[in-house]
Steps between C-alpha positions, in 0.01 A plus 500: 500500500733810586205760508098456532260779392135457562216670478202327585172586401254630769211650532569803677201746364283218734371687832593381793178341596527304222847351506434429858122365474511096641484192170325201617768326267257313268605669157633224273830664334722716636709514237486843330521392111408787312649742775172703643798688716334291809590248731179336694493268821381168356579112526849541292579805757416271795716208377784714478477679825556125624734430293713783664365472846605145501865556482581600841720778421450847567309591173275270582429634850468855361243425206303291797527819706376703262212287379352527869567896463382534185219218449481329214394783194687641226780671624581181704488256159743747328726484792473131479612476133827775556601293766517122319643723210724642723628236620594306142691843450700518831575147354648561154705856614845460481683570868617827376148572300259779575118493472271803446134456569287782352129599664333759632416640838196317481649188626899577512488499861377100522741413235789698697432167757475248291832627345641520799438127597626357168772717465591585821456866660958521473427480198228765417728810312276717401098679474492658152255779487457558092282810436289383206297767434493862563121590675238285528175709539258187516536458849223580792579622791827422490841533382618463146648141430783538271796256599551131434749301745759242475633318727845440436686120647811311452541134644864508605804692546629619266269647280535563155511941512615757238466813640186728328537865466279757414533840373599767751218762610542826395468649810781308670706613168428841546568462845807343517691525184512867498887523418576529070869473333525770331764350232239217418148621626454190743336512801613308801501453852759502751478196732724413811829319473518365866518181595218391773688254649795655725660238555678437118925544566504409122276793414628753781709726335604951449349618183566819377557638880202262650583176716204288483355128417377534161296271257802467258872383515719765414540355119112530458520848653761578239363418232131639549720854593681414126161482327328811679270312700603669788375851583702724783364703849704821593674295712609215262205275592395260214177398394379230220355645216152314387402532165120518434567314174691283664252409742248143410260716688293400851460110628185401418286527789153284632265790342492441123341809405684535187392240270178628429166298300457426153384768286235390320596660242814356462683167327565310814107505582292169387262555680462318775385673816763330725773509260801654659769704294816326419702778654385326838592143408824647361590672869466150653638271279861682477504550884456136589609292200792486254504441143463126381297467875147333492210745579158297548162677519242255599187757414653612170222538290189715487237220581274699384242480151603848435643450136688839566651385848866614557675144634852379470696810665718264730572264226572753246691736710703181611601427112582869418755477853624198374375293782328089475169509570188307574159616491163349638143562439185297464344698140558349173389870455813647690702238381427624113540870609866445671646312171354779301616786695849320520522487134376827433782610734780323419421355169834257339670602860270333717679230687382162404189386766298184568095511564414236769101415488362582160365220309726324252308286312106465429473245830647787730321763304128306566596424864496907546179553290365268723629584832446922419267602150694880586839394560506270180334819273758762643763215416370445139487833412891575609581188239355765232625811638199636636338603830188541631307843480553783761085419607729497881441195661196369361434187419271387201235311550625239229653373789888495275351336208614774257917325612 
């Protein structure tokens, strides 16, 4: 893979007490099938902490450290599951690939770890702080919670990086570009022509009355005095001229406060609560991937009954970039929803795809029924085009029959 985006679910409306409150481990399945946006210490949780533990590596020695920090609860079997997750991905990024784990503050500080002992802490780039909502006013006794992180990884060096830019603040405009051409109306800014390092023969030269080391040759000087890039002091000084529409405006910076939430008002919105707008998904996929690259998102769907659920955003973000991509989740439900959004978005365009896991034939098709009634009735009705109602996630006490 060249570039990982995850976004795993958690429960982070949980209280504390909660998350951390001791398992004795007896629950049968820890498998989350119809996504309850959980993860619970039981006997599947336990085998994998060994699993881990038992490779005498570093990861191992961390989730073992933790366990007798944490105890074994909630936030410790959700920990458990990123980390054999984790480590698959580590396995499948290209050297020069880049992985960004999405969470909240609820438990981005214990994943920061267990990133750092698969990936390596050299290789930790960045902490993403995406603003995701404005105010938050149902908080008590406390301060609003409106930002999301991502935590931001490559494997190697080099990594795959096109430079993001965002739109310059109009403050540092008004500040700075305060000089306008009268002949055309543009503004610009006049920026410094010197060379910092002194010690450039090649570039130490008398312009215009003024011997110094400049960032230029002589030619380049020429022809940027030619063009009327170059503005004058009194005394025959020069200075660069910098176009504001010239400029690709600010390098993006680790506070993402410009990429705001869905409206729900608007077309993007499906309605899923954690849906995230594509205008996010679109500011890390051309930063650390190319076109024709392969972008994987291992959580890709909604997981969720919601029939309204808004899943698919890596996937289909990836296909409108022109990137290969791969897409995981454990739904027939999400499954139906992400080839339906897909061809509601690119329609004849749509690059061609292969689904892995849906039955084929009547066998496969009565091996789900049996092994999940709900799975095999959200599968069914996507054969017909349908979905289930928006009743949220209820589940009928037909127990799937109606598939």
């Amino acid at each position: 893979m060249d570039l990982i985006y995850l976004d795993p679910p958690f429960n982070s409306k949980a209280t504390y007490n909660v998350l951390f409150k001791e398992k004795n481990g007896t629950d049968s399945v820890a498998q989350i099938t119809a996504f309850d946006d959980f993860w619970h210490w039981d006997m599947a949780a336990e085998a994998a902490f060994r699993e881990v533990v038992e490779r005498g590596d570093k990861v191992g020695d961390l989730l073992d450290a933790l366990r007798r920090f944490l105890g074994s609860n909630d936030m410790m079997a959700y920990l458990t599951m990123m980390t054999i997750r984790l480590v698959e991905l580590h396995r499948v990024l290209k050297p020069t690939g880049s992985i960004y784990l999405h969470c909240d503050p609820t438990a981005s500080h214990y994943l920061k770890l267990v990133m750092d002992a698969v990936f390596g802490p050299k290789n930790f780039k960045n902490e993403i702080v995406w603003k995701r909502y404005s105010s938050h006013g149902n908080v008590y006794k406390a301060y609003g919670k409106i930002h999301d992180i991502l935590l931001f990884y490559g494997k190697g060096k080099p990594t795959t990086w096109n430079q993001v830019y965002t739109p310059l603040d109009q403050a540092y405009v008004d500040k700075y570009f305060t000089h306008v051409e009268p002949e055309t109306g543009r503004r610009y800014q006049l920026q410094n022509v010197l060379n910092p390092n002194k010690d450039r023969p090649n570039l130490t030269y008398e312009w215009n009355g003024h011997l110094r080391v400049w960032k230029w040759t002589r030619d380049k000087m020429q022809q940027l005095h030619d063009e009327g890039r170059l503005e004058y002091s009194r005394t025959g000084y020069p200075r660069l001229k910098q176009y504001l529409d010239e400029s690709p405006g600010q390098k993006a910076q680790d506070i993402w406060d410009d990429i705001g939430s869905l409206s729900h008002a608007g077309r993007e919105r499906l309605g899923y609560p954690t849906q995230k707008p594509e205008a996010l998904l679109e500011r890390i996929i051309k930063a650390s991937s190319n076109e024709g690259d392969l972008v994987l998102d291992p959580f890709c769907g909604c997981g969720t009954t919601d029939p309204f659920c808004g899943c698919g955003t890596t996937i289909a973000v990836a296909e409108r970039l022109h990137r290969r991509w791969i897409g995981i989740d454990i739904t027939h439900l999400a499954i139906t929803l992400m080839k339906s959004r897909l061809q509601d978005t690119f329609g004849p365009d749509l690059s061609p795809y292969e689904v892995i896991g849906e039955p084929t034939d009547l066998a496969s098709a009565q091996s789900l029924a049996q092994q999940d009634r709900y799975q095999f009735q959200y599968w069914a009705l996507g054969l017909v085009g349908a979905r289930p109602t928006s009743d949220k996630q209820k589940k009928g006490a037909d127990k799937g029959i109606d598939g």
